[in-house]
């Protein structure tokens, strides 16, 4: 490179830095230094985890300039939640992620207490548009300080983003009657076929009843209130966070994460969990009519998912693989907390939301190990079946046509001390994840049960392990259970157990 070109490059770099606030420059410098202290072996392999510090919700999930962009709620300086920044990573296949410098820091009047969750679209002129919630504390008439939330935008090139001079673009003035300015967050926008934009934002009434507001914009910059797209009417928890809305297989799908839910039968056991409303959507009048509801994940660790439409037309969802009630039990000495789930391909089948691991995962398959018609009545191990980075599909059925087995279980991340298990009891039709023996010393939630569909004791489960997590896709994605487990990596055994007689086919791949 000639001296002239080199100095031009340096000048451009210098100008780029000048544009950025001191807070953002500090965060970028900090993450670049501190990430070196986290070994590759201490991170998940193909699940996006925080670069350093703390991660929660996925944000700005989008496809831009030939790559998937994932931003996330980020507190680089501590492995606990704190003033929110946006972390940033890119990937070509949704599985191998490369960190980019932090994209947003809380550095203006209107977001000085946090850049909360939001989304991204690509503008027709090729720029990347982010919309997010700006948080700023305000003194209330009773003298207390409270966080007021507004919607703000930033425009960038895929690395650096400039906050819009007209921010905030939506404030308390744009709320429908009775709307709380303290709970007005997590805008998810999309571009309609006619080139205009729509955006859903989580809100609740002053009494704390959740609802999803719809806004429209001709250009992504100026926004206008349209209507309440869906309302809780005190059915599912209180405030509705992190909405996403899209069409899927001819249905309108609204996903949102309500806080403080009561369990209902086998649904909604997570306190703060994720709800999926499926219905019809009239594109002309932007009217959503609810028909069905279900939980999105039946495990322990899943919240605030966001979706993207891939260039080949697939709707892919990634969630935060954590639970708000158990994410604060680690010591400050731990350098990171927060992982995302596997990207999941969504479809509607038989009126339900189905999820499958993204097909790109198949390209990571190493050697295949296959065992067919294995019948067992106690604990067994199978040749070539072990590991902590595994994709395995199990099909089970009764081993004895006359006598239904009582229980099947697969144990993994296993050694003499530890294991986590997935079990199935055909009489109750219940799949259970249990991480009680995963190495936790805390009396937190370690089990979750899910009512599944099974006929005559047959069941299919695809189980994905990536060091510190398990995701179970039951019956081709009809039900999904997700859990993290921070078991020592030396525990890499896998075994199978039957109470009664079970016959199993298994195909297992190590993930490279
Ligand atoms: C959900 C959430 C969002 C908010 C963000 C703050 O997990 O509470 O509503 O934008 O986290 O980090």
Short mmCIF file of C-alpha atoms and ligand atoms in Angstrom, two decimals:
data_model
loop_
_atom_site.label_atom_id
_atom_site.label_comp_id
_atom_site.label_asym_id
_atom_site.label_seq_id
_atom_site.Cartn_x
_atom_site.Cartn_y
_atom_site.Cartn_z
CA UNK A 1 0.00 0.00 0.00
CA UNK A 2 1.41 3.42 -0.90
CA UNK A 3 2.12 5.99 1.82
CA UNK A 4 -0.60 8.26 0.38
CA UNK A 5 -3.25 5.53 0.57
CA UNK A 6 -2.18 4.58 4.06
CA UNK A 7 -2.53 8.10 5.36
CA UNK A 8 -5.92 8.47 3.63
CA UNK A 9 -7.07 5.36 5.43
CA UNK A 10 -5.80 6.77 8.71
CA UNK A 11 -7.60 10.06 8.12
CA UNK A 12 -10.87 8.22 7.41
CA UNK A 13 -10.38 6.15 10.57
CA UNK A 14 -9.67 9.31 12.56
CA UNK A 15 -12.82 11.03 11.24
CA UNK A 16 -14.89 7.95 12.03
CA UNK A 17 -13.66 8.05 15.64
CA UNK A 18 -14.40 11.73 15.97
CA UNK A 19 -18.04 11.07 15.07
CA UNK A 20 -18.37 8.58 17.91
CA UNK A 21 -19.13 9.60 21.46
CA UNK A 22 -16.63 9.09 24.25
CA UNK A 23 -18.94 6.48 25.86
CA UNK A 24 -19.05 4.43 22.68
CA UNK A 25 -15.30 4.71 22.17
CA UNK A 26 -14.74 3.61 25.77
CA UNK A 27 -17.03 0.60 25.32
CA UNK A 28 -15.28 -0.37 22.09
CA UNK A 29 -11.87 -0.13 23.65
CA UNK A 30 -12.98 -2.05 26.73
CA UNK A 31 -14.52 -4.96 24.81
CA UNK A 32 -11.52 -5.26 22.52
CA UNK A 33 -9.14 -5.55 25.49
CA UNK A 34 -11.31 -7.68 27.75
CA UNK A 35 -12.48 -10.27 25.20
CA UNK A 36 -8.92 -11.59 25.14
CA UNK A 37 -9.41 -12.75 28.72
CA UNK A 38 -12.16 -15.17 27.71
CA UNK A 39 -10.79 -18.35 26.14
CA UNK A 40 -12.43 -19.82 23.03
CA UNK A 41 -13.02 -23.00 25.06
CA UNK A 42 -15.07 -21.06 27.63
CA UNK A 43 -17.58 -19.83 25.06
CA UNK A 44 -20.31 -21.71 23.27
CA UNK A 45 -19.26 -22.80 19.80
CA UNK A 46 -22.11 -21.91 17.48
CA UNK A 47 -24.48 -19.96 19.73
CA UNK A 48 -23.84 -16.24 19.85
CA UNK A 49 -22.74 -15.18 23.34
CA UNK A 50 -21.86 -11.73 24.60
CA UNK A 51 -18.46 -10.45 23.57
CA UNK A 52 -17.76 -9.50 27.22
CA UNK A 53 -19.91 -8.72 30.25
CA UNK A 54 -23.67 -9.08 30.01
CA UNK A 55 -26.10 -9.85 27.15
CA UNK A 56 -29.87 -9.92 27.04
CA UNK A 57 -32.39 -9.51 24.21
CA UNK A 58 -31.52 -9.97 20.53
CA UNK A 59 -31.90 -6.62 18.72
CA UNK A 60 -31.77 -5.42 15.12
CA UNK A 61 -31.75 -8.94 13.66
CA UNK A 62 -31.48 -8.24 9.92
CA UNK A 63 -29.79 -9.19 6.66
CA UNK A 64 -27.58 -6.38 5.39
CA UNK A 65 -24.79 -6.26 2.81
CA UNK A 66 -24.67 -10.04 2.45
CA UNK A 67 -24.54 -10.88 6.16
CA UNK A 68 -26.87 -11.41 9.08
CA UNK A 69 -26.51 -8.71 11.70
CA UNK A 70 -27.35 -9.39 15.28
CA UNK A 71 -27.21 -6.66 17.89
CA UNK A 72 -27.97 -7.31 21.52
CA UNK A 73 -28.71 -5.67 24.84
CA UNK A 74 -25.23 -5.27 26.24
CA UNK A 75 -23.50 -4.14 29.41
CA UNK A 76 -19.83 -4.65 28.59
CA UNK A 77 -18.43 -3.60 31.97
CA UNK A 78 -20.05 -6.27 34.15
CA UNK A 79 -21.62 -9.70 33.77
CA UNK A 80 -24.80 -8.24 35.32
CA UNK A 81 -27.40 -5.98 33.72
CA UNK A 82 -26.45 -2.28 33.70
CA UNK A 83 -26.71 0.82 31.46
CA UNK A 84 -27.66 -0.69 28.15
CA UNK A 85 -25.47 -0.50 25.05
CA UNK A 86 -25.97 -2.41 21.82
CA UNK A 87 -23.42 -5.16 21.16
CA UNK A 88 -22.99 -6.25 17.56
CA UNK A 89 -22.02 -9.38 15.60
CA UNK A 90 -22.34 -10.60 12.02
CA UNK A 91 -22.60 -14.02 10.42
CA UNK A 92 -22.96 -15.51 6.96
CA UNK A 93 -24.63 -18.72 8.15
CA UNK A 94 -26.29 -17.70 11.46
CA UNK A 95 -23.97 -20.07 13.34
CA UNK A 96 -20.46 -18.69 13.04
CA UNK A 97 -20.48 -15.14 14.41
CA UNK A 98 -17.86 -12.43 14.19
CA UNK A 99 -17.99 -9.55 16.65
CA UNK A 100 -18.12 -5.99 15.41
CA UNK A 101 -17.57 -2.98 17.66
CA UNK A 102 -20.44 -2.00 19.97
CA UNK A 103 -23.00 -0.05 17.93
CA UNK A 104 -24.80 2.16 20.45
CA UNK A 105 -23.99 3.62 23.87
CA UNK A 106 -26.25 5.62 26.22
CA UNK A 107 -24.72 8.97 25.36
CA UNK A 108 -27.48 11.52 24.62
CA UNK A 109 -30.09 13.41 26.63
CA UNK A 110 -32.87 11.10 25.50
CA UNK A 111 -31.09 7.74 26.02
CA UNK A 112 -28.70 8.64 28.83
CA UNK A 113 -30.00 5.80 31.02
CA UNK A 114 -30.00 3.13 28.34
CA UNK A 115 -30.43 2.12 24.72
CA UNK A 116 -33.07 -0.56 25.16
CA UNK A 117 -34.27 -3.14 22.65
CA UNK A 118 -35.17 -2.42 19.05
CA UNK A 119 -34.86 -3.59 15.47
CA UNK A 120 -33.36 -2.82 12.05
CA UNK A 121 -34.33 -2.51 8.38
CA UNK A 122 -32.40 -1.73 5.22
CA UNK A 123 -33.36 1.60 3.63
CA UNK A 124 -33.82 1.82 -0.16
CA UNK A 125 -30.68 4.01 -0.36
CA UNK A 126 -28.61 1.19 1.14
CA UNK A 127 -28.26 2.54 4.68
CA UNK A 128 -29.01 0.43 7.75
CA UNK A 129 -31.71 1.92 9.96
CA UNK A 130 -31.97 1.06 13.66
CA UNK A 131 -34.91 1.89 15.88
CA UNK A 132 -34.55 1.45 19.64
CA UNK A 133 -35.93 2.60 22.96
CA UNK A 134 -34.22 5.55 24.60
CA UNK A 135 -34.45 5.59 28.39
CA UNK A 136 -34.02 8.74 30.51
CA UNK A 137 -34.86 9.21 34.17
CA UNK A 138 -37.20 12.08 35.01
CA UNK A 139 -38.25 13.53 38.34
CA UNK A 140 -41.93 12.76 39.01
CA UNK A 141 -44.38 15.05 40.85
CA UNK A 142 -43.89 12.90 43.99
CA UNK A 143 -40.15 13.59 43.84
CA UNK A 144 -39.20 10.08 42.71
CA UNK A 145 -37.03 9.54 39.65
CA UNK A 146 -38.53 7.22 37.05
CA UNK A 147 -37.37 5.99 33.65
CA UNK A 148 -39.38 7.42 30.78
CA UNK A 149 -39.15 5.56 27.47
CA UNK A 150 -39.20 6.94 23.92
CA UNK A 151 -38.39 5.51 20.49
CA UNK A 152 -35.25 6.72 18.73
CA UNK A 153 -33.44 5.96 15.50
CA UNK A 154 -29.87 5.69 14.26
CA UNK A 155 -28.58 5.27 10.71
CA UNK A 156 -25.38 3.55 9.69
CA UNK A 157 -23.25 1.51 7.36
CA UNK A 158 -23.18 -1.82 9.21
CA UNK A 159 -20.42 -0.78 11.64
CA UNK A 160 -20.95 2.82 12.75
CA UNK A 161 -24.33 4.39 13.48
CA UNK A 162 -25.28 8.00 13.90
CA UNK A 163 -28.21 8.92 16.09
CA UNK A 164 -30.82 10.95 14.25
CA UNK A 165 -30.96 14.69 14.94
CA UNK A 166 -34.77 14.47 15.14
CA UNK A 167 -34.73 11.96 18.03
CA UNK A 168 -36.83 10.87 19.81
CA UNK A 169 -39.23 9.98 16.99
CA UNK A 170 -42.00 8.64 19.24
CA UNK A 171 -42.75 9.97 22.71
CA UNK A 172 -45.56 9.98 25.29
CA UNK A 173 -47.45 12.27 22.90
CA UNK A 174 -47.79 9.34 20.52
CA UNK A 175 -49.40 7.02 23.06
CA UNK A 176 -53.08 6.14 22.93
CA UNK A 177 -55.17 7.17 25.88
CA UNK A 178 -54.15 5.65 29.18
CA UNK A 179 -50.79 4.41 27.88
CA UNK A 180 -47.87 4.34 30.30
CA UNK A 181 -44.84 6.44 29.33
CA UNK A 182 -42.75 4.29 31.68
CA UNK A 183 -43.52 1.10 29.74
CA UNK A 184 -43.27 2.00 26.09
CA UNK A 185 -40.50 0.00 24.48
CA UNK A 186 -38.92 -2.49 22.08
CA UNK A 187 -39.97 -1.27 18.60
CA UNK A 188 -39.88 -3.94 15.88
CA UNK A 189 -40.25 -2.48 12.41
CA UNK A 190 -40.67 -3.90 8.91
CA UNK A 191 -41.09 -2.62 5.39
CA UNK A 192 -44.41 -3.35 3.70
CA UNK A 193 -44.65 -4.40 0.03
CA UNK A 194 -45.84 -0.84 -0.81
CA UNK A 195 -42.57 0.61 0.55
CA UNK A 196 -44.04 2.14 3.72
CA UNK A 197 -43.03 1.00 7.20
CA UNK A 198 -44.85 -0.42 10.18
CA UNK A 199 -43.63 -0.87 13.70
CA UNK A 200 -45.00 -2.66 16.76
CA UNK A 201 -44.10 -1.35 20.22
CA UNK A 202 -44.76 -2.90 23.64
CA UNK A 203 -46.81 -0.83 26.06
CA UNK A 204 -49.19 -1.19 28.97
CA UNK A 205 -51.98 0.82 30.44
CA UNK A 206 -51.37 2.83 33.60
CA UNK A 207 -52.92 -0.14 35.44
CA UNK A 208 -50.22 -2.40 33.97
CA UNK A 209 -52.21 -4.32 31.34
CA UNK A 210 -50.04 -5.15 28.30
CA UNK A 211 -50.80 -4.29 24.69
CA UNK A 212 -49.04 -3.92 21.39
CA UNK A 213 -49.20 -0.59 19.58
CA UNK A 214 -48.88 -0.19 15.84
CA UNK A 215 -47.15 2.82 14.21
CA UNK A 216 -46.62 3.68 10.53
CA UNK A 217 -44.04 5.66 8.62
CA UNK A 218 -43.55 6.70 4.99
CA UNK A 219 -39.73 6.66 5.27
CA UNK A 220 -38.65 4.98 8.53
CA UNK A 221 -37.90 8.37 10.13
CA UNK A 222 -41.27 9.98 10.79
CA UNK A 223 -43.65 7.81 12.71
CA UNK A 224 -47.33 8.06 13.43
CA UNK A 225 -49.60 6.19 15.84
CA UNK A 226 -52.11 3.92 14.12
CA UNK A 227 -53.85 1.60 16.56
CA UNK A 228 -53.69 -1.01 19.27
CA UNK A 229 -52.81 -4.13 17.32
CA UNK A 230 -53.47 -6.55 20.18
CA UNK A 231 -54.43 -6.19 23.83
CA UNK A 232 -53.90 -8.46 26.79
CA UNK A 233 -57.12 -7.77 28.72
CA UNK A 234 -55.31 -9.24 31.74
CA UNK A 235 -54.96 -12.71 30.23
CA UNK A 236 -51.19 -13.23 29.89
CA UNK A 237 -49.12 -11.50 32.55
CA UNK A 238 -48.73 -7.75 32.72
CA UNK A 239 -46.43 -5.62 30.53
CA UNK A 240 -45.84 -7.10 27.06
CA UNK A 241 -42.19 -6.74 26.04
CA UNK A 242 -40.29 -7.27 22.79
CA UNK A 243 -43.08 -7.75 20.23
CA UNK A 244 -42.48 -9.10 16.74
CA UNK A 245 -45.14 -9.35 14.06
CA UNK A 246 -44.98 -11.13 10.69
CA UNK A 247 -46.90 -13.21 8.20
CA UNK A 248 -46.16 -16.93 8.17
CA UNK A 249 -47.84 -19.57 6.03
CA UNK A 250 -50.83 -17.29 5.47
CA UNK A 251 -51.27 -16.42 9.15
CA UNK A 252 -50.51 -13.26 11.10
CA UNK A 253 -48.14 -14.13 13.96
CA UNK A 254 -47.57 -11.88 16.96
CA UNK A 255 -44.82 -12.92 19.34
CA UNK A 256 -44.35 -11.03 22.58
CA UNK A 257 -42.78 -11.68 25.97
CA UNK A 258 -45.17 -10.86 28.83
CA UNK A 259 -43.81 -10.18 32.29
CA UNK A 260 -45.26 -11.85 35.37
CA UNK A 261 -47.42 -14.56 33.84
CA UNK A 262 -49.48 -17.07 35.78
CA UNK A 263 -49.03 -20.65 34.60
CA UNK A 264 -52.05 -22.04 32.73
CA UNK A 265 -52.08 -25.85 32.61
CA UNK A 266 -48.80 -26.78 30.95
CA UNK A 267 -48.41 -23.39 29.26
CA UNK A 268 -46.60 -20.27 30.45
CA UNK A 269 -44.55 -21.64 33.34
CA UNK A 270 -41.68 -19.19 33.11
CA UNK A 271 -42.98 -16.10 34.89
CA UNK A 272 -41.51 -13.88 32.21
CA UNK A 273 -41.96 -16.07 29.14
CA UNK A 274 -42.81 -15.84 25.48
CA UNK A 275 -46.31 -15.89 24.03
CA UNK A 276 -47.29 -16.53 20.43
CA UNK A 277 -50.65 -15.30 19.14
CA UNK A 278 -51.69 -16.70 15.77
CA UNK A 279 -54.52 -15.16 13.80
CA UNK A 280 -55.59 -13.47 10.61
CA UNK A 281 -54.16 -10.19 9.39
CA UNK A 282 -55.78 -7.75 6.99
CA UNK A 283 -52.87 -6.01 5.26
CA UNK A 284 -55.10 -3.18 3.97
CA UNK A 285 -56.43 -2.09 7.34
CA UNK A 286 -53.62 -3.51 9.51
CA UNK A 287 -56.14 -5.51 11.51
CA UNK A 288 -55.00 -8.55 13.47
CA UNK A 289 -57.63 -10.98 14.70
CA UNK A 290 -56.40 -13.51 17.26
CA UNK A 291 -57.31 -17.15 16.87
CA UNK A 292 -54.86 -19.21 18.93
CA UNK A 293 -52.27 -18.76 21.64
CA UNK A 294 -49.38 -20.89 22.81
CA UNK A 295 -46.07 -20.70 24.63
CA UNK A 296 -43.08 -20.49 22.29
CA UNK A 297 -40.66 -22.54 24.39
CA UNK A 298 -41.37 -25.04 27.16
CA UNK A 299 -37.90 -25.20 28.70
CA UNK A 300 -36.28 -22.93 31.26
CA UNK A 301 -34.22 -20.41 29.31
CA UNK A 302 -35.97 -18.55 26.53
CA UNK A 303 -37.09 -14.93 26.25
CA UNK A 304 -37.55 -11.91 23.99
CA UNK A 305 -36.99 -13.57 20.59
CA UNK A 306 -36.70 -11.65 17.36
CA UNK A 307 -37.12 -12.87 13.77
CA UNK A 308 -35.61 -12.08 10.38
CA UNK A 309 -36.72 -12.98 6.88
CA UNK A 310 -33.82 -14.61 4.98
CA UNK A 311 -33.12 -13.83 1.32
CA UNK A 312 -34.55 -17.28 0.44
CA UNK A 313 -37.80 -16.51 2.26
CA UNK A 314 -37.40 -18.35 5.57
CA UNK A 315 -38.61 -16.77 8.82
CA UNK A 316 -35.82 -17.38 11.37
CA UNK A 317 -36.13 -16.72 15.11
CA UNK A 318 -33.43 -16.30 17.75
CA UNK A 319 -34.21 -15.80 21.44
CA UNK A 320 -32.24 -14.84 24.53
CA UNK A 321 -31.28 -18.16 26.12
CA UNK A 322 -31.80 -17.11 29.73
CA UNK A 323 -34.49 -16.61 32.30
CA UNK A 324 -34.83 -13.33 34.22
CA UNK A 325 -35.36 -15.16 37.51
CA UNK A 326 -32.09 -17.11 37.36
CA UNK A 327 -29.69 -14.81 35.56
CA UNK A 328 -28.27 -13.04 38.60
CA UNK A 329 -26.86 -15.87 40.62
CA UNK A 330 -23.30 -15.87 39.27
CA UNK A 331 -20.43 -14.00 40.89
CA UNK A 332 -19.22 -10.68 39.46
CA UNK A 333 -15.88 -12.43 38.81
CA UNK A 334 -17.41 -14.36 35.93
CA UNK A 335 -16.42 -12.59 32.72
CA UNK A 336 -19.61 -13.13 30.76
CA UNK A 337 -23.29 -14.02 30.96
CA UNK A 338 -25.77 -14.34 28.14
CA UNK A 339 -26.19 -16.52 25.08
CA UNK A 340 -28.68 -16.59 22.24
CA UNK A 341 -30.59 -19.72 21.19
CA UNK A 342 -30.01 -21.58 17.99
CA UNK A 343 -31.61 -19.85 15.02
CA UNK A 344 -34.89 -21.64 14.36
CA UNK A 345 -36.88 -21.91 11.14
CA UNK A 346 -40.52 -21.18 11.80
CA UNK A 347 -43.66 -22.54 10.18
CA UNK A 348 -47.32 -22.88 11.02
CA UNK A 349 -48.57 -26.46 11.00
CA UNK A 350 -51.88 -27.70 12.36
CA UNK A 351 -52.53 -24.20 13.71
CA UNK A 352 -49.33 -24.20 15.82
CA UNK A 353 -45.96 -22.51 15.62
CA UNK A 354 -43.34 -25.10 14.68
CA UNK A 355 -39.61 -24.53 15.12
CA UNK A 356 -36.71 -26.39 13.56
CA UNK A 357 -32.97 -25.84 13.90
CA UNK A 358 -31.83 -23.72 10.99
CA UNK A 359 -30.84 -25.98 8.07
CA UNK A 360 -27.35 -24.41 7.96
CA UNK A 361 -26.59 -26.56 11.01
CA UNK A 362 -26.44 -29.62 8.74
CA UNK A 363 -23.26 -28.18 7.19
CA UNK A 364 -21.57 -28.49 10.57
CA UNK A 365 -22.25 -32.21 10.78
CA UNK A 366 -19.15 -34.31 11.41
CA UNK A 367 -19.08 -38.06 11.29
CA UNK A 368 -22.44 -39.82 11.41
CA UNK A 369 -23.11 -42.47 14.04
CA UNK A 370 -26.24 -44.52 13.54
CA UNK A 371 -27.81 -47.24 15.70
CA UNK A 372 -31.09 -48.82 14.72
CA UNK A 373 -33.58 -50.98 16.60
CA UNK A 374 -31.70 -50.82 19.89
CA UNK A 375 -33.90 -52.39 22.56
CA UNK A 376 -33.01 -51.80 26.22
CA UNK A 377 -34.55 -52.13 29.65
CA UNK A 378 -32.02 -50.31 31.84
CA UNK A 379 -29.18 -47.81 31.37
CA UNK A 380 -27.08 -48.23 28.22
CA UNK A 381 -24.34 -46.37 26.37
CA UNK A 382 -23.87 -46.59 22.64
CA UNK A 383 -20.60 -46.66 20.72
CA UNK A 384 -19.70 -43.27 19.27
CA UNK A 385 -22.44 -41.42 21.19
CA UNK A 386 -20.91 -38.82 23.49
CA UNK A 387 -19.81 -35.18 23.40
CA UNK A 388 -20.93 -31.66 24.26
CA UNK A 389 -21.34 -30.41 20.67
CA UNK A 390 -23.88 -32.81 19.30
CA UNK A 391 -26.88 -32.99 16.98
CA UNK A 392 -28.80 -36.21 17.57
CA UNK A 393 -32.21 -37.43 16.58
CA UNK A 394 -33.87 -40.14 18.61
CA UNK A 395 -36.99 -42.08 17.62
CA UNK A 396 -38.39 -44.18 20.40
CA UNK A 397 -41.19 -46.74 20.61
CA UNK A 398 -42.21 -49.52 23.01
CA UNK A 399 -39.79 -52.47 22.96
CA UNK A 400 -42.55 -54.81 24.03
CA UNK A 401 -45.90 -54.49 22.28
CA UNK A 402 -47.73 -56.02 25.24
CA UNK A 403 -46.24 -53.82 27.97
CA UNK A 404 -45.91 -50.08 27.63
CA UNK A 405 -42.65 -48.78 29.14
CA UNK A 406 -42.99 -46.36 32.05
CA UNK A 407 -40.13 -43.98 31.33
CA UNK A 408 -37.42 -43.20 28.80
CA UNK A 409 -34.53 -40.82 29.51
CA UNK A 410 -31.42 -39.56 27.80
CA UNK A 411 -28.70 -38.20 30.05
CA UNK A 412 -25.91 -36.00 28.78
CA UNK A 413 -23.16 -33.67 30.00
CA UNK A 414 -22.65 -36.70 32.19
CA UNK A 415 -19.89 -38.12 34.36
CA UNK A 416 -19.93 -39.74 37.78
CA UNK A 417 -21.04 -36.48 39.42
CA UNK A 418 -23.08 -34.60 36.84
CA UNK A 419 -25.78 -35.06 34.28
CA UNK A 420 -28.72 -33.26 32.70
CA UNK A 421 -31.61 -35.29 31.38
CA UNK A 422 -34.54 -35.26 29.02
CA UNK A 423 -37.15 -37.81 29.92
CA UNK A 424 -40.45 -38.99 28.53
CA UNK A 425 -43.30 -40.72 30.36
CA UNK A 426 -45.74 -42.18 27.83
CA UNK A 427 -48.62 -42.63 30.29
CA UNK A 428 -48.64 -38.91 31.03
CA UNK A 429 -47.28 -37.84 27.63
CA UNK A 430 -44.81 -35.55 29.39
CA UNK A 431 -41.32 -34.59 28.28
CA UNK A 432 -39.19 -33.17 31.08
CA UNK A 433 -35.87 -31.38 31.12
CA UNK A 434 -33.99 -31.70 34.40
CA UNK A 435 -30.67 -30.01 35.14
CA UNK A 436 -30.69 -30.55 38.91
CA UNK A 437 -27.39 -32.45 38.68
CA UNK A 438 -25.74 -30.12 36.18
CA UNK A 439 -23.41 -28.56 38.75
CA UNK A 440 -25.66 -25.85 40.16
CA UNK A 441 -25.40 -25.18 43.89
CA UNK A 442 -28.56 -23.04 43.91
CA UNK A 443 -32.17 -23.97 44.66
CA UNK A 444 -33.45 -22.41 41.46
CA UNK A 445 -35.77 -23.85 38.86
CA UNK A 446 -34.04 -26.89 37.36
CA UNK A 447 -36.95 -28.71 35.77
CA UNK A 448 -39.64 -27.96 33.28
CA UNK A 449 -42.33 -30.26 31.92
CA UNK A 450 -44.12 -30.16 28.59
CA UNK A 451 -47.24 -31.99 27.48
CA UNK A 452 -46.48 -33.47 24.04
CA UNK A 453 -48.36 -35.47 21.45
CA UNK A 454 -47.50 -39.12 21.38
CA UNK A 455 -49.33 -42.17 20.12
CA UNK A 456 -48.65 -45.61 21.53
CA UNK A 457 -45.42 -44.51 23.21
CA UNK A 458 -43.71 -43.27 20.04
CA UNK A 459 -41.78 -40.01 20.12
CA UNK A 460 -39.18 -38.19 18.04
CA UNK A 461 -36.71 -35.80 19.62
CA UNK A 462 -33.90 -33.85 18.03
CA UNK A 463 -31.44 -32.74 20.70
CA UNK A 464 -28.77 -30.10 20.08
CA UNK A 465 -25.95 -29.61 22.58
CA UNK A 466 -23.45 -26.78 22.42
CA UNK A 467 -21.27 -26.97 25.55
CA UNK A 468 -23.51 -24.97 27.89
CA UNK A 469 -27.00 -25.54 26.50
CA UNK A 470 -29.52 -28.07 25.33
CA UNK A 471 -32.37 -27.50 22.88
CA UNK A 472 -34.90 -30.25 22.32
CA UNK A 473 -37.17 -30.21 19.26
CA UNK A 474 -39.99 -32.68 19.91
CA UNK A 475 -41.88 -34.26 17.01
CA UNK A 476 -40.21 -32.17 14.29
CA UNK A 477 -40.54 -28.92 16.21
CA UNK A 478 -44.11 -29.13 17.53
CA UNK A 479 -42.78 -28.39 21.03
CA UNK A 480 -39.34 -27.03 21.96
CA UNK A 481 -37.56 -27.05 25.31
CA UNK A 482 -34.44 -24.95 25.91
CA UNK A 483 -32.13 -24.88 28.92
CA UNK A 484 -28.65 -23.72 29.76
CA UNK A 485 -26.34 -25.81 31.94
CA UNK A 486 -22.89 -24.71 32.94
CA UNK A 487 -21.51 -28.18 33.65
CA UNK A 488 -17.76 -28.78 33.54
CA UNK A 489 -16.89 -29.64 29.94
CA UNK A 490 -15.10 -32.82 31.01
CA UNK A 491 -18.57 -34.28 31.66
CA UNK A 492 -19.30 -35.36 28.10
CA UNK A 493 -20.99 -38.73 28.50
CA UNK A 494 -24.38 -39.59 26.99
CA UNK A 495 -26.48 -42.54 28.14
CA UNK A 496 -30.00 -43.85 27.65
CA UNK A 497 -32.33 -45.28 30.20
CA UNK A 498 -35.57 -47.21 30.10
CA UNK A 499 -37.98 -48.27 32.81
CA UNK A 500 -39.70 -51.05 30.91
CA UNK A 501 -38.61 -51.87 27.38
CA UNK A 502 -37.82 -49.20 24.80
CA UNK A 503 -36.67 -49.57 21.20
CA UNK A 504 -34.75 -46.65 19.76
CA UNK A 505 -33.24 -45.49 16.48
CA UNK A 506 -30.59 -42.82 16.78
CA UNK A 507 -28.64 -40.73 14.29
CA UNK A 508 -25.93 -38.64 15.89
CA UNK A 509 -23.49 -36.10 14.50
CA UNK A 510 -20.69 -34.35 16.20
CA UNK A 511 -20.85 -30.65 15.33
CA UNK A 512 -17.62 -29.32 13.84
C1 LIG B 1 -36.69 -7.51 27.94
C2 LIG B 1 -36.30 -6.10 28.30
C3 LIG B 1 -36.85 -5.14 27.27
C4 LIG B 1 -35.93 -3.97 27.38
C5 LIG B 1 -34.62 -4.63 27.69
C6 LIG B 1 -33.72 -3.85 28.58
O1 LIG B 1 -35.82 -8.50 28.31
O2 LIG B 1 -36.78 -5.79 29.58
O3 LIG B 1 -38.20 -4.83 27.43
O4 LIG B 1 -35.89 -3.22 26.22
O5 LIG B 1 -34.91 -5.87 28.28
O6 LIG B 1 -32.45 -4.43 28.64
#
